[in-house]
Short mmCIF file of C-alpha atoms (C1' of nucleotides) in Angstrom, two decimals:
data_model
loop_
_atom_site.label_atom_id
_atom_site.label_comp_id
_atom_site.label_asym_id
_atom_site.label_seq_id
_atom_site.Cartn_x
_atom_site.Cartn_y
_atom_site.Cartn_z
CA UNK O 1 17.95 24.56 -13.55
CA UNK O 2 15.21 25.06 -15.94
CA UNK O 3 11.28 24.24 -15.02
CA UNK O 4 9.30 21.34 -14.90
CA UNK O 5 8.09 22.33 -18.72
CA UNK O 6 11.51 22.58 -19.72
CA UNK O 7 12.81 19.17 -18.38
CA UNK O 8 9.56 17.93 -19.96
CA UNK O 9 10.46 19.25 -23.37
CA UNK O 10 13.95 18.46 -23.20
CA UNK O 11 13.31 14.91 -22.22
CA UNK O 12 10.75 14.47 -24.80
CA UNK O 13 13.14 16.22 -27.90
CA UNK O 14 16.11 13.45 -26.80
CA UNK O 15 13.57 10.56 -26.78
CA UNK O 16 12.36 11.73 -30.13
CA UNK O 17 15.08 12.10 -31.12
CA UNK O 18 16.82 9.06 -30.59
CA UNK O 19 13.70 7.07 -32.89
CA UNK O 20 14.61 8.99 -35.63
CA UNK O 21 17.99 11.02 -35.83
CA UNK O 22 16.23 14.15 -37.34
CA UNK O 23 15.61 17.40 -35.52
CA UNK O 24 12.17 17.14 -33.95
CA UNK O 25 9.43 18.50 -35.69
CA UNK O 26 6.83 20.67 -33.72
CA UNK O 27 3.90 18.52 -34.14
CA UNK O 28 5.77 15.51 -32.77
CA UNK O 29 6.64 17.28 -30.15
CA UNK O 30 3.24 18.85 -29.06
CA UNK O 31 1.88 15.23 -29.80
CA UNK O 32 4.59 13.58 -27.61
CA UNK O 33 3.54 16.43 -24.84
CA UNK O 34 0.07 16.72 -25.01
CA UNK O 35 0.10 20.70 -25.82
CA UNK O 36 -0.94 22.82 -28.79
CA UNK O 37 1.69 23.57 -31.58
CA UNK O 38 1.49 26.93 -30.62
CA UNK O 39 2.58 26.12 -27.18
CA UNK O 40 5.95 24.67 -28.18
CA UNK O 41 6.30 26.85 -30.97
CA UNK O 42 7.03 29.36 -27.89
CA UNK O 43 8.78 27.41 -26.01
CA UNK O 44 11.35 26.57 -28.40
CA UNK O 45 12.18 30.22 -28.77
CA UNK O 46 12.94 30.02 -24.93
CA UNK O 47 14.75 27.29 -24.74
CA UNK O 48 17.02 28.38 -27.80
CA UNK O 49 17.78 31.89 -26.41
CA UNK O 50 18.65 29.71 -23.41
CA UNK O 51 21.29 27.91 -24.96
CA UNK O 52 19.59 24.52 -24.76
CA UNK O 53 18.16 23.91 -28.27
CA UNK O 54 19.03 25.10 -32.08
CA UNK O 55 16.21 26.30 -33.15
CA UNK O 56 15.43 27.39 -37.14
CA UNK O 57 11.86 28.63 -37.79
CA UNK O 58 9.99 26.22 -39.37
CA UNK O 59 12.63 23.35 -39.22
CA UNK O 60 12.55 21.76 -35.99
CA UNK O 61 14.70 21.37 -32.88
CA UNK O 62 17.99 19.85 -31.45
CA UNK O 63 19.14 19.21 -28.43
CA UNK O 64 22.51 20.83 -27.64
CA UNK O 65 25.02 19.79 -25.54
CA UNK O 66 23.72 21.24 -22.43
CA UNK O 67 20.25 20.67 -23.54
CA UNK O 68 21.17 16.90 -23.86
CA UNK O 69 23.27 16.85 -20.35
CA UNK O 70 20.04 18.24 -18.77
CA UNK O 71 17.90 15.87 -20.88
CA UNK O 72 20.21 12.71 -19.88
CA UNK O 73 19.94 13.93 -15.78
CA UNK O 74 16.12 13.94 -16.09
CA UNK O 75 15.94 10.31 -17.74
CA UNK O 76 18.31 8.71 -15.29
CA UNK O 77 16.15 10.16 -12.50
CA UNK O 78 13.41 9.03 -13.87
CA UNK O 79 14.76 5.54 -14.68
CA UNK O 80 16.46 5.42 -11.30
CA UNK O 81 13.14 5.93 -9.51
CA UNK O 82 11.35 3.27 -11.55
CA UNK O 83 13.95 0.90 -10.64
CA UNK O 84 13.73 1.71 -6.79
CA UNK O 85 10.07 1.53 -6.72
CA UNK O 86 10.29 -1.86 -7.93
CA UNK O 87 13.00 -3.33 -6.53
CA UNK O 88 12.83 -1.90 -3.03
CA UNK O 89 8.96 -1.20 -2.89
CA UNK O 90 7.50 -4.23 -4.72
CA UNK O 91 5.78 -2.10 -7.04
CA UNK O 92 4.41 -3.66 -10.51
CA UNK O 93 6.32 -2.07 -13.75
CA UNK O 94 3.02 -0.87 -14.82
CA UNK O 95 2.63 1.39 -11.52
CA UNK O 96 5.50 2.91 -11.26
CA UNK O 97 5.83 5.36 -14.59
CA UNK O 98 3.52 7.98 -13.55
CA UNK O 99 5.55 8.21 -10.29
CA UNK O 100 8.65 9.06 -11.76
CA UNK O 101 7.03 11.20 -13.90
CA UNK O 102 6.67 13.37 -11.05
CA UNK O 103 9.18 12.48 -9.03
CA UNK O 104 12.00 12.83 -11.95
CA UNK O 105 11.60 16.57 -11.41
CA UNK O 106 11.90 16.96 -7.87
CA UNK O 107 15.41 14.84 -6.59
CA UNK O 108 18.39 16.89 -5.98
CA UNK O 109 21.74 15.29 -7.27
CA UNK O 110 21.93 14.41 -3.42
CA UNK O 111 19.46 12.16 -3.33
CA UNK O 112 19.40 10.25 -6.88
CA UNK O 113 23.03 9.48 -6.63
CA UNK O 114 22.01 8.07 -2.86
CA UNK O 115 19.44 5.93 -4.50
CA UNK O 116 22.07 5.11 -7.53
CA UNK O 117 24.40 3.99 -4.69
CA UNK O 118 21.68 1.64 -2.74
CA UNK O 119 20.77 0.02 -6.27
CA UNK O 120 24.23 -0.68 -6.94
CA UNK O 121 24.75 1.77 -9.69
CA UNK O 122 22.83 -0.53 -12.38
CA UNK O 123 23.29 -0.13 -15.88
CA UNK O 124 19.96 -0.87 -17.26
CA UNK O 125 16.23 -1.14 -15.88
CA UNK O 126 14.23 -3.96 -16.35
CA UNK O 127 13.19 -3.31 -19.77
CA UNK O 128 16.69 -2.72 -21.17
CA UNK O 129 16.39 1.50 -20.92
CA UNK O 130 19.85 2.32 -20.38
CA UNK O 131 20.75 4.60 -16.88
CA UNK O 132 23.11 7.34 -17.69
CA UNK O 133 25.44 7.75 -14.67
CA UNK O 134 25.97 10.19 -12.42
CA UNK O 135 28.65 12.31 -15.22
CA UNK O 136 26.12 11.81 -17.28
CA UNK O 137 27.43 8.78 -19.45
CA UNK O 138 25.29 5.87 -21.22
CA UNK O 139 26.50 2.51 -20.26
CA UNK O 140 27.87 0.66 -23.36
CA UNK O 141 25.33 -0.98 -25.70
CA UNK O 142 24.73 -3.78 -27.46
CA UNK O 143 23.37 -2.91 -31.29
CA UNK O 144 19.62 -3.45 -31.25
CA UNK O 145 17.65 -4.82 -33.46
CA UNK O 146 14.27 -4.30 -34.39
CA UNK O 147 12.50 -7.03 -33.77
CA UNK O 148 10.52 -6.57 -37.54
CA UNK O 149 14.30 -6.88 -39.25
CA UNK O 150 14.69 -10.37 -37.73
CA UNK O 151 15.03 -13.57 -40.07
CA UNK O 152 12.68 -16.20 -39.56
CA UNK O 153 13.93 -19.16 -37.76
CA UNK O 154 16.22 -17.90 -36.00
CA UNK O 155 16.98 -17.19 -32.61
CA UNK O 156 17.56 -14.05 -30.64
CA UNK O 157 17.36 -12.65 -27.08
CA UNK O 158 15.60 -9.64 -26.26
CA UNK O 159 17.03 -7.01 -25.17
CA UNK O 160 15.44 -3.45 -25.48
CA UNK O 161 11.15 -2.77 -24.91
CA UNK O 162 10.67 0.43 -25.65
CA UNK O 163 8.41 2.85 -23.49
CA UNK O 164 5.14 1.39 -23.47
CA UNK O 165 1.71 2.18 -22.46
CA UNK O 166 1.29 0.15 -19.07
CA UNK O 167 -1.65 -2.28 -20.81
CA UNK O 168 1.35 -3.98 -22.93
CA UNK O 169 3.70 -4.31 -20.02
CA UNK O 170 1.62 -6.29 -18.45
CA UNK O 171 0.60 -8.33 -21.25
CA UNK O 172 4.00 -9.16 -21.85
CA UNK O 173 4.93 -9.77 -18.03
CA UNK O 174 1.73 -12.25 -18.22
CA UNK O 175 3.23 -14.53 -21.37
CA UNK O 176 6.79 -14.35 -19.61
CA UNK O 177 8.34 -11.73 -22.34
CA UNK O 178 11.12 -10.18 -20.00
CA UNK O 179 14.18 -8.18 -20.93
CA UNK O 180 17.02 -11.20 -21.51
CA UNK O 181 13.88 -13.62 -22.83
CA UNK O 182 15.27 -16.15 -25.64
CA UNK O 183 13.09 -16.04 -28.57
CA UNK O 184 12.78 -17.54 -32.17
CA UNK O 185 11.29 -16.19 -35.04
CA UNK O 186 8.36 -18.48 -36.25
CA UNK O 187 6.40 -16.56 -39.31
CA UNK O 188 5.86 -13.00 -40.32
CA UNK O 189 2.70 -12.39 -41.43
CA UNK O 190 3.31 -9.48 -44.31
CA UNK O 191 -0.30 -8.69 -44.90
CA UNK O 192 -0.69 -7.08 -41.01
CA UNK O 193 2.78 -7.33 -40.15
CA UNK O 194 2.16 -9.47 -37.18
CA UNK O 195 4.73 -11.34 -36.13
CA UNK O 196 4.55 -15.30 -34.58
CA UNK O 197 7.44 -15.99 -31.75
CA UNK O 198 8.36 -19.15 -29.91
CA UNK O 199 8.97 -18.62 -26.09
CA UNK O 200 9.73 -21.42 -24.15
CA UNK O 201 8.26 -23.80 -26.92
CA UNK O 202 4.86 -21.58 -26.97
CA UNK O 203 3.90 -19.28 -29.81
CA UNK O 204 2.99 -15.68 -29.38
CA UNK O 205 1.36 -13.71 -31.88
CA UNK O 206 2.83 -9.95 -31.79
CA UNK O 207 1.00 -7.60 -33.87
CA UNK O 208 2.68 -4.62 -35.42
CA UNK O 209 2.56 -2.76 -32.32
CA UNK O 210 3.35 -4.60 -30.02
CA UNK O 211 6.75 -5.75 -32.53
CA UNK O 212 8.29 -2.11 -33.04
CA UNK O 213 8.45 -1.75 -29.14
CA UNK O 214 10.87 -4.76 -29.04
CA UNK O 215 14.51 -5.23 -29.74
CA UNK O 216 16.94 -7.74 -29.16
CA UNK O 217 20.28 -9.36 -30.68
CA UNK O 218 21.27 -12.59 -32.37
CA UNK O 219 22.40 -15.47 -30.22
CA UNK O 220 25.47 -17.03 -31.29
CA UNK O 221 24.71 -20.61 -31.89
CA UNK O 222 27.79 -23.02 -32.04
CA UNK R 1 -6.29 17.92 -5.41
CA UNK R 2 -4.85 21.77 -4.29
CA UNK R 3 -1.72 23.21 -5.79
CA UNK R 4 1.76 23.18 -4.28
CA UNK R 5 0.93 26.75 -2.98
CA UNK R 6 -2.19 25.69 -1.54
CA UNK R 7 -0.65 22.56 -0.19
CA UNK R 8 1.68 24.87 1.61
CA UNK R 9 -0.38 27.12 2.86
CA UNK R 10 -2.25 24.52 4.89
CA UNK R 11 0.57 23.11 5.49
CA UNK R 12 1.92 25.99 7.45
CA UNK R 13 -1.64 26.86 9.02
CA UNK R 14 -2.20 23.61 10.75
CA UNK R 15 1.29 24.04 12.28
CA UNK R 16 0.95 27.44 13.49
CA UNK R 17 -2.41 26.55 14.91
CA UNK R 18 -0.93 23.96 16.46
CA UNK R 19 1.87 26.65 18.43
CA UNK R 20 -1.09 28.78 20.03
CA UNK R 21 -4.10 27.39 19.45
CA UNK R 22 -5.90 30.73 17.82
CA UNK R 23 -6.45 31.84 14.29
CA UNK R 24 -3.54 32.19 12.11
CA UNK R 25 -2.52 35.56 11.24
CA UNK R 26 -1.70 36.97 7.51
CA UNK R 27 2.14 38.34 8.98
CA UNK R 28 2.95 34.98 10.70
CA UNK R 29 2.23 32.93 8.05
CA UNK R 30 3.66 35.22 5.40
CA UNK R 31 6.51 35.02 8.01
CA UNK R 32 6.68 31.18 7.46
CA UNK R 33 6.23 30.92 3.59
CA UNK R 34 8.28 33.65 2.93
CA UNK R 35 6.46 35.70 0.83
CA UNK R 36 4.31 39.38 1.22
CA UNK R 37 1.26 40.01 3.67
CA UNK R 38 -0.28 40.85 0.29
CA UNK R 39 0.18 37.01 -1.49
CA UNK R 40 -1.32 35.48 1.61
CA UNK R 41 -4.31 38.01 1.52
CA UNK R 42 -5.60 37.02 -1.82
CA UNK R 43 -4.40 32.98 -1.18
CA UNK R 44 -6.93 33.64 1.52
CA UNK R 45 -9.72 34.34 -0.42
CA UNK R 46 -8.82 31.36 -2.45
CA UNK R 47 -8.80 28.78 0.02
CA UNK R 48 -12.16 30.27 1.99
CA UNK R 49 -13.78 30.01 -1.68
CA UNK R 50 -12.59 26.45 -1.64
CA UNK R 51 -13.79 25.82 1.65
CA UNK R 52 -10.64 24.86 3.35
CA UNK R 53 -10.22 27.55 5.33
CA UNK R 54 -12.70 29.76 7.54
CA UNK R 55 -11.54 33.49 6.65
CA UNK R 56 -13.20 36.90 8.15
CA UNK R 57 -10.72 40.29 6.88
CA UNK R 58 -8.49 41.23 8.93
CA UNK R 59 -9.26 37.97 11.66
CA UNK R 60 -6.88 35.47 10.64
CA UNK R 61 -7.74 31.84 8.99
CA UNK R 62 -8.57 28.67 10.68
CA UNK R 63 -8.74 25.52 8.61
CA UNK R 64 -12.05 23.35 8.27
CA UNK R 65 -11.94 19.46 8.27
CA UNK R 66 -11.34 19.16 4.81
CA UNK R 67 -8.77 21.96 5.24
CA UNK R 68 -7.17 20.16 7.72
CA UNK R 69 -7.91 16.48 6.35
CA UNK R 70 -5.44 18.14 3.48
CA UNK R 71 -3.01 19.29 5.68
CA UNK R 72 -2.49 16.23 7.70
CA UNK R 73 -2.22 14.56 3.89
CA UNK R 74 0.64 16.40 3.51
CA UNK R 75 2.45 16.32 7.19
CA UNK R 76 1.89 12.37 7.04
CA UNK R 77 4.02 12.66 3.18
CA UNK R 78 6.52 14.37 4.55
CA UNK R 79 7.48 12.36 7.33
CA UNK R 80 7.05 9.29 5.67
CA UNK R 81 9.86 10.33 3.27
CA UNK R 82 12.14 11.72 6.20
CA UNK R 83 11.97 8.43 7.67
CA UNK R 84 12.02 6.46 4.84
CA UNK R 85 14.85 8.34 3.59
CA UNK R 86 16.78 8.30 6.73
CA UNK R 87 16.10 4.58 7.31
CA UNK R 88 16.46 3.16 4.06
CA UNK R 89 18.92 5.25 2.46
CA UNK R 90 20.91 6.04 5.63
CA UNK R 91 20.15 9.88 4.75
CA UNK R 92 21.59 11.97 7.92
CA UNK R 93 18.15 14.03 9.53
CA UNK R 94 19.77 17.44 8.36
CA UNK R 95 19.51 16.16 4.75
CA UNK R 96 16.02 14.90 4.24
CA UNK R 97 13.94 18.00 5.39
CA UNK R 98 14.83 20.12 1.90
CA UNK R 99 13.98 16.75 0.09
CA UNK R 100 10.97 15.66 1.75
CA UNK R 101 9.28 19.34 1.47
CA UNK R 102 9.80 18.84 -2.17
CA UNK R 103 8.70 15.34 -2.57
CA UNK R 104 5.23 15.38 -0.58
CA UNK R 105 3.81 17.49 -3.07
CA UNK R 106 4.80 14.86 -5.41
CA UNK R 107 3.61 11.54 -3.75
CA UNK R 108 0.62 9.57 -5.05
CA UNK R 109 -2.20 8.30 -2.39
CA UNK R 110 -0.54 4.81 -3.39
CA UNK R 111 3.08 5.14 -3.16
CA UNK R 112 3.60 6.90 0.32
CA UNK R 113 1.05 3.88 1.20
CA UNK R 114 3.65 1.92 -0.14
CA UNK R 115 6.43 3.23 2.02
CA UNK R 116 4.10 3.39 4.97
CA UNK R 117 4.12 -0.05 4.71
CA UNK R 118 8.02 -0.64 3.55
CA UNK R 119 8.43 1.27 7.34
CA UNK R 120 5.89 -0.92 9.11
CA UNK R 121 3.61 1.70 9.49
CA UNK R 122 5.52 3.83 12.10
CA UNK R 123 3.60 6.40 14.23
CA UNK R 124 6.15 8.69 15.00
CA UNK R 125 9.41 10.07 12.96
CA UNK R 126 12.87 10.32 14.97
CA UNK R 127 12.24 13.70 16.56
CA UNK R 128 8.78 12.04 17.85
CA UNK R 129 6.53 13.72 15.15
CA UNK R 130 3.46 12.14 15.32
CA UNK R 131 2.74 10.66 11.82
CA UNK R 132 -1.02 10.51 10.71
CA UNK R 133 -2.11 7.00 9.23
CA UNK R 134 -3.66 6.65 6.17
CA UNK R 135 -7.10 7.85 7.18
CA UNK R 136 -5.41 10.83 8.53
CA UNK R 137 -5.56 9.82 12.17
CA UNK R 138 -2.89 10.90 14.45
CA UNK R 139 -1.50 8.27 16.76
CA UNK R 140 -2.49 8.60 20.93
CA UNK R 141 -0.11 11.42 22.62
CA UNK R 142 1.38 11.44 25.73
CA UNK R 143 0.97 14.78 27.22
CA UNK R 144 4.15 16.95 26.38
CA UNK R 145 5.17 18.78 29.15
CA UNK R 146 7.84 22.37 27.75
CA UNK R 147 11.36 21.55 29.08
CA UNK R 148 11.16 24.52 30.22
CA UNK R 149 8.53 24.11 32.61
CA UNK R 150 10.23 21.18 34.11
CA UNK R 151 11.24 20.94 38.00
CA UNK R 152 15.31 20.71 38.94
CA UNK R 153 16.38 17.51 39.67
CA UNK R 154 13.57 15.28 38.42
CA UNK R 155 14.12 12.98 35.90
CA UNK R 156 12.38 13.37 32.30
CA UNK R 157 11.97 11.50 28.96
CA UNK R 158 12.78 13.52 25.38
CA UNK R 159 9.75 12.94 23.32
CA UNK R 160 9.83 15.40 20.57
CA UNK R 161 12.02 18.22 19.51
CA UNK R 162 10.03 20.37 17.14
CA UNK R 163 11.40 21.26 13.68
CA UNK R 164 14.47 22.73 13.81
CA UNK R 165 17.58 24.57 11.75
CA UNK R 166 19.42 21.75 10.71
CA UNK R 167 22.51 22.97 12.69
CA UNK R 168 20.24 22.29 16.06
CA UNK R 169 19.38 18.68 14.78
CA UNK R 170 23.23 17.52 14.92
CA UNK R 171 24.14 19.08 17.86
CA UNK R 172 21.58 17.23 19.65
CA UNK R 173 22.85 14.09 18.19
CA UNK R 174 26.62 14.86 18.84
CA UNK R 175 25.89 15.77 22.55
CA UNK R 176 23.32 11.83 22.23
CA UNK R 177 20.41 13.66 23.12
CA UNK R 178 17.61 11.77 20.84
CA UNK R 179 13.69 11.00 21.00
CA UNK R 180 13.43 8.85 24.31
CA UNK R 181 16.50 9.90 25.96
CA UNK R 182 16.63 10.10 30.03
CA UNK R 183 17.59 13.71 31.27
CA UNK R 184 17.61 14.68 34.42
CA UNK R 185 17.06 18.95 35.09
CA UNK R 186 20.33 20.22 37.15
CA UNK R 187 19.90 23.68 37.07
CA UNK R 188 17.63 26.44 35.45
CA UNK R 189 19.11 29.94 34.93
CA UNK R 190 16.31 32.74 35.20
CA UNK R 191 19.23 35.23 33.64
CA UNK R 192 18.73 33.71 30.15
CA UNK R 193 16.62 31.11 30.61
CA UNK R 194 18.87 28.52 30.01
CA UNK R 195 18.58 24.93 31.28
CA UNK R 196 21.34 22.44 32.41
CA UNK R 197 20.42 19.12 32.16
CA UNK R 198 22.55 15.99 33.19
CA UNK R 199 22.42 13.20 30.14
CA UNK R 200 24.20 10.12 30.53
CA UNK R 201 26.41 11.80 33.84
CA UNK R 202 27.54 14.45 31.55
CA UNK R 203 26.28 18.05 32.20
CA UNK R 204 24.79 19.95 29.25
CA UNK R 205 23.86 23.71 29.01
CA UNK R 206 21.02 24.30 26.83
CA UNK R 207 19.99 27.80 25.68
CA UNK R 208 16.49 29.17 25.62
CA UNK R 209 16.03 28.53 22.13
CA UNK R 210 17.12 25.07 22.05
CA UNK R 211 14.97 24.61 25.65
CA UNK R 212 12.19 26.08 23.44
CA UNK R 213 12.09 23.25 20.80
CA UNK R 214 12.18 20.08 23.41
CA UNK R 215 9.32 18.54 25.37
CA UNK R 216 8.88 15.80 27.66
CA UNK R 217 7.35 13.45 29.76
CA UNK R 218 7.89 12.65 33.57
CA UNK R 219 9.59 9.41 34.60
CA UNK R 220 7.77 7.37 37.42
CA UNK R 221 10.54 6.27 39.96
CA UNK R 222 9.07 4.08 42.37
"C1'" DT K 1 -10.66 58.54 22.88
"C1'" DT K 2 -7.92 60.20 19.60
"C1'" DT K 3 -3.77 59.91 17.21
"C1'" DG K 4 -0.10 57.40 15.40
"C1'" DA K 5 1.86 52.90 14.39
"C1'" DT K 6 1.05 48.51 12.69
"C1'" DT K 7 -1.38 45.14 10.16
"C1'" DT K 8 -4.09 43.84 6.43
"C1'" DT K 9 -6.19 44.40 2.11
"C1'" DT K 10 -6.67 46.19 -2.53
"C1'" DA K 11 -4.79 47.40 -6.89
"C1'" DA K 12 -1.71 47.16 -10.60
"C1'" DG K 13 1.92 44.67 -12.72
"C1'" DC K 14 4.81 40.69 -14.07
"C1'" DA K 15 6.49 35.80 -15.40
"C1'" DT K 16 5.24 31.23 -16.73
"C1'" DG K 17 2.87 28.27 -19.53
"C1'" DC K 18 -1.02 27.07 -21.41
"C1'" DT K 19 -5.30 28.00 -24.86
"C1'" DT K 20 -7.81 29.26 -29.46
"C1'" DA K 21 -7.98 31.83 -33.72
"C1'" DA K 22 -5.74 33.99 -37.42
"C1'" DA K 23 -1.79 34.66 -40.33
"C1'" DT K 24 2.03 32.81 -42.72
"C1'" DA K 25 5.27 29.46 -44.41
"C1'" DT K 26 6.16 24.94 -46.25
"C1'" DT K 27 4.91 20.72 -48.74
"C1'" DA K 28 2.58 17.95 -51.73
"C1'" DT K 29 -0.32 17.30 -55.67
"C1'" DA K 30 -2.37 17.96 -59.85
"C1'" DT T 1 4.60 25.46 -61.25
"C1'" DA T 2 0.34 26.99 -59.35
"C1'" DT T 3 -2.73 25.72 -55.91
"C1'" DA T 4 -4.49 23.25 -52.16
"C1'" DA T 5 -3.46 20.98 -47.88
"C1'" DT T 6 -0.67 20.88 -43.92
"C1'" DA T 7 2.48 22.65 -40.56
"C1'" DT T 8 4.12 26.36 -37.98
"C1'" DT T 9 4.14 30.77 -35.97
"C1'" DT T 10 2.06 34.95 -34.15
"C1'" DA T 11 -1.33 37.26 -31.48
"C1'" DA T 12 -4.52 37.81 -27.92
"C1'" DG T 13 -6.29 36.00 -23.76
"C1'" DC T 14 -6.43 33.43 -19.33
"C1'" DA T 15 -5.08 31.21 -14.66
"C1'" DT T 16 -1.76 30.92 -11.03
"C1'" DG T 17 1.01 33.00 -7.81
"C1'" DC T 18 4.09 36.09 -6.86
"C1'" DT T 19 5.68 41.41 -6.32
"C1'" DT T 20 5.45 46.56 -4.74
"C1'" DA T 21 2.81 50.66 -3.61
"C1'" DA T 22 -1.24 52.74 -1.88
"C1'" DA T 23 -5.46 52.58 0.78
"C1'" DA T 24 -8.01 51.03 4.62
"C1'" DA T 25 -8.75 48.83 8.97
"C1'" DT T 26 -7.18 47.60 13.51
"C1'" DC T 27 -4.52 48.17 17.59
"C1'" DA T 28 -1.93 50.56 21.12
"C1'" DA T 29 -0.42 54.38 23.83
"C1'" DA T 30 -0.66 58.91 25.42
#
DNA sequence: TTTGATTTTTAAGCATGCTTAAATATTATA
DNA sequence: TATAATATTTAAGCATGCTTAAAAATCAAA
């Protein structure tokens, strides 16, 4: 198993990856990680002659298969833990990312598939983040949408808020914004790309933020 | 906050201590960490420079009060998560000692807090390990009497059997010996320093090392 | 109490993973 | 398309925490 630096770098290059589906670009990386250029410039050279990345000078870096297996075992331990904090310790959302953060590298297989079991081998956490399972599979999704494609006056259901610094998770735990929410689209305001929504017949006022965190999926009205 | 390294060095110091009650020599604890005479040498200075040890050359280290504040930290993680894992996730005791030593160097201030609290603040894990509380206080002590210095055919109560190979830890739970189990002594035998001891009207021969690791308490019969 | 064995310390070296500064490649712009 | 700006890589250096080998101190036994 690689090091702590490794898992972090491989977690980060799959979560980066996933926004956009190009290979991952130094700087993103080092901004993602909090490290110099120079730092994963090195590293990537490491993790290449290890078989985990492809690696071209200048051009970025991919996960490969093992890179993304390793990638996937770090994020369901880390999304596994959040879950279990919460549900079983009563933590807040907002308290219990850092912990994971930690804790994501220190579970044996053991002991995450123990805690998988005692959760009930859930498919999501409570902000839509898909669980891989224990082989390493993502549950089936639903086709997200951003919430800045969505037409106004209509009505969808969120489904998806992406990671978040801990300030907005509790501002949106405060107006009631939870993963399965219904919501309509009231205005979008072009000129700061705000966005108005109607939750339980109040309007929110999302700025641009705030909106490309969330995504959710039309409700069939018959 | 120290490193892992340093965590474990104090770690292993206050335990040691604990065995004989004098200074703590560079072999035996390179003995317990595993590593050369020559790593715990310089770790030495280290430590004395951060004041958490008292160090002369060639004398052996003691820990100060922060020293040992820190170490008691780190005893009171560790149990915390071999109950909590043993309890909760129904975790056998031979499984949770690997995990535990790697999650207490993990563990925020607020989450073992957390699970302290989950457990209804227990004061001692299920091999009677005394479990410090939250200001590092260790919970009132009967006075453990050696197994080995107990009289034949009294009657004794198991309070603690010190850390042991995991192999140890199920045979004392196959033959129902646990933390608060009656014994009564049958026979001692000076040859090799065996003990037999008479646990629920069954007869069980214990060997000098197992006799080594168990301590007790008298029973009043009146 | 002196010599030989044991313990401890010092010294040099290595791997990991970071830093800053300089060199080099890529890209964007005029 | 040449040049300037930006991105990336290389190089040198540092901290941590280990190693082995050699030197020095302590202990034990004759």
């Amino acid at each position: 198993m690689p090091t702590i630096s490794k898992e972090d770098y491989l977690k980060s290059i799959y979560t980066l990856n996933l926004q956009d589906d190009k290979a991952v670009s130094t700087s993103n990386l080092a901004a993602k990680l909090e490290i110099s250029n120079a730092a994963i410039s090195e590293m990537s050279k490491k993790l290449y002659d290890l078989g985990l990345i492809s690696y071209e000078k200048y051009k970025g870096v991919e996960l490969t298969k093992e890179g993304k297996r390793i990638a996937l075992k770090i994020l369901r331990r880390h999304r596994l833990w959040e879950l279990f904090m919460i549900k079983v310790l009563n933590l807040n959302w907002d308290e219990v990312h850092d912990e994971a953060e930690k804790l994501e590298h220190h579970t044996s297989d053991f002991l995450i598939d123990k805690i998988d079991e005692y959760l009930g081998f859930p498919e999501f956490d409570p902000h839509g983040a898909p669980i891989p399972s224990k082989d390493g599979v993502l549950p089936e999704m639903p086709k997200l949408i951003p919430l800045n494609n969505c037409e106004i006056g209509r009505k969808y259901q969120v489904l998806r808020v992406v990671d978040s610094p801990s300030e907005l998770i509790s501002y949106l735990g405060r107006i009631g914004m939870n993963i399965h929410s219904n919501i309509e689209v009231v205005e979008k305001l072009s000129f700061d790309n705000s966005i108005i929504v109607m939750l339980d017949n109040v309007n929110h006022s999302l700025s641009e933020k705030v909106v490309d965190k969330i995504f959710v999926k039309e409700i069939e009205e018959d």
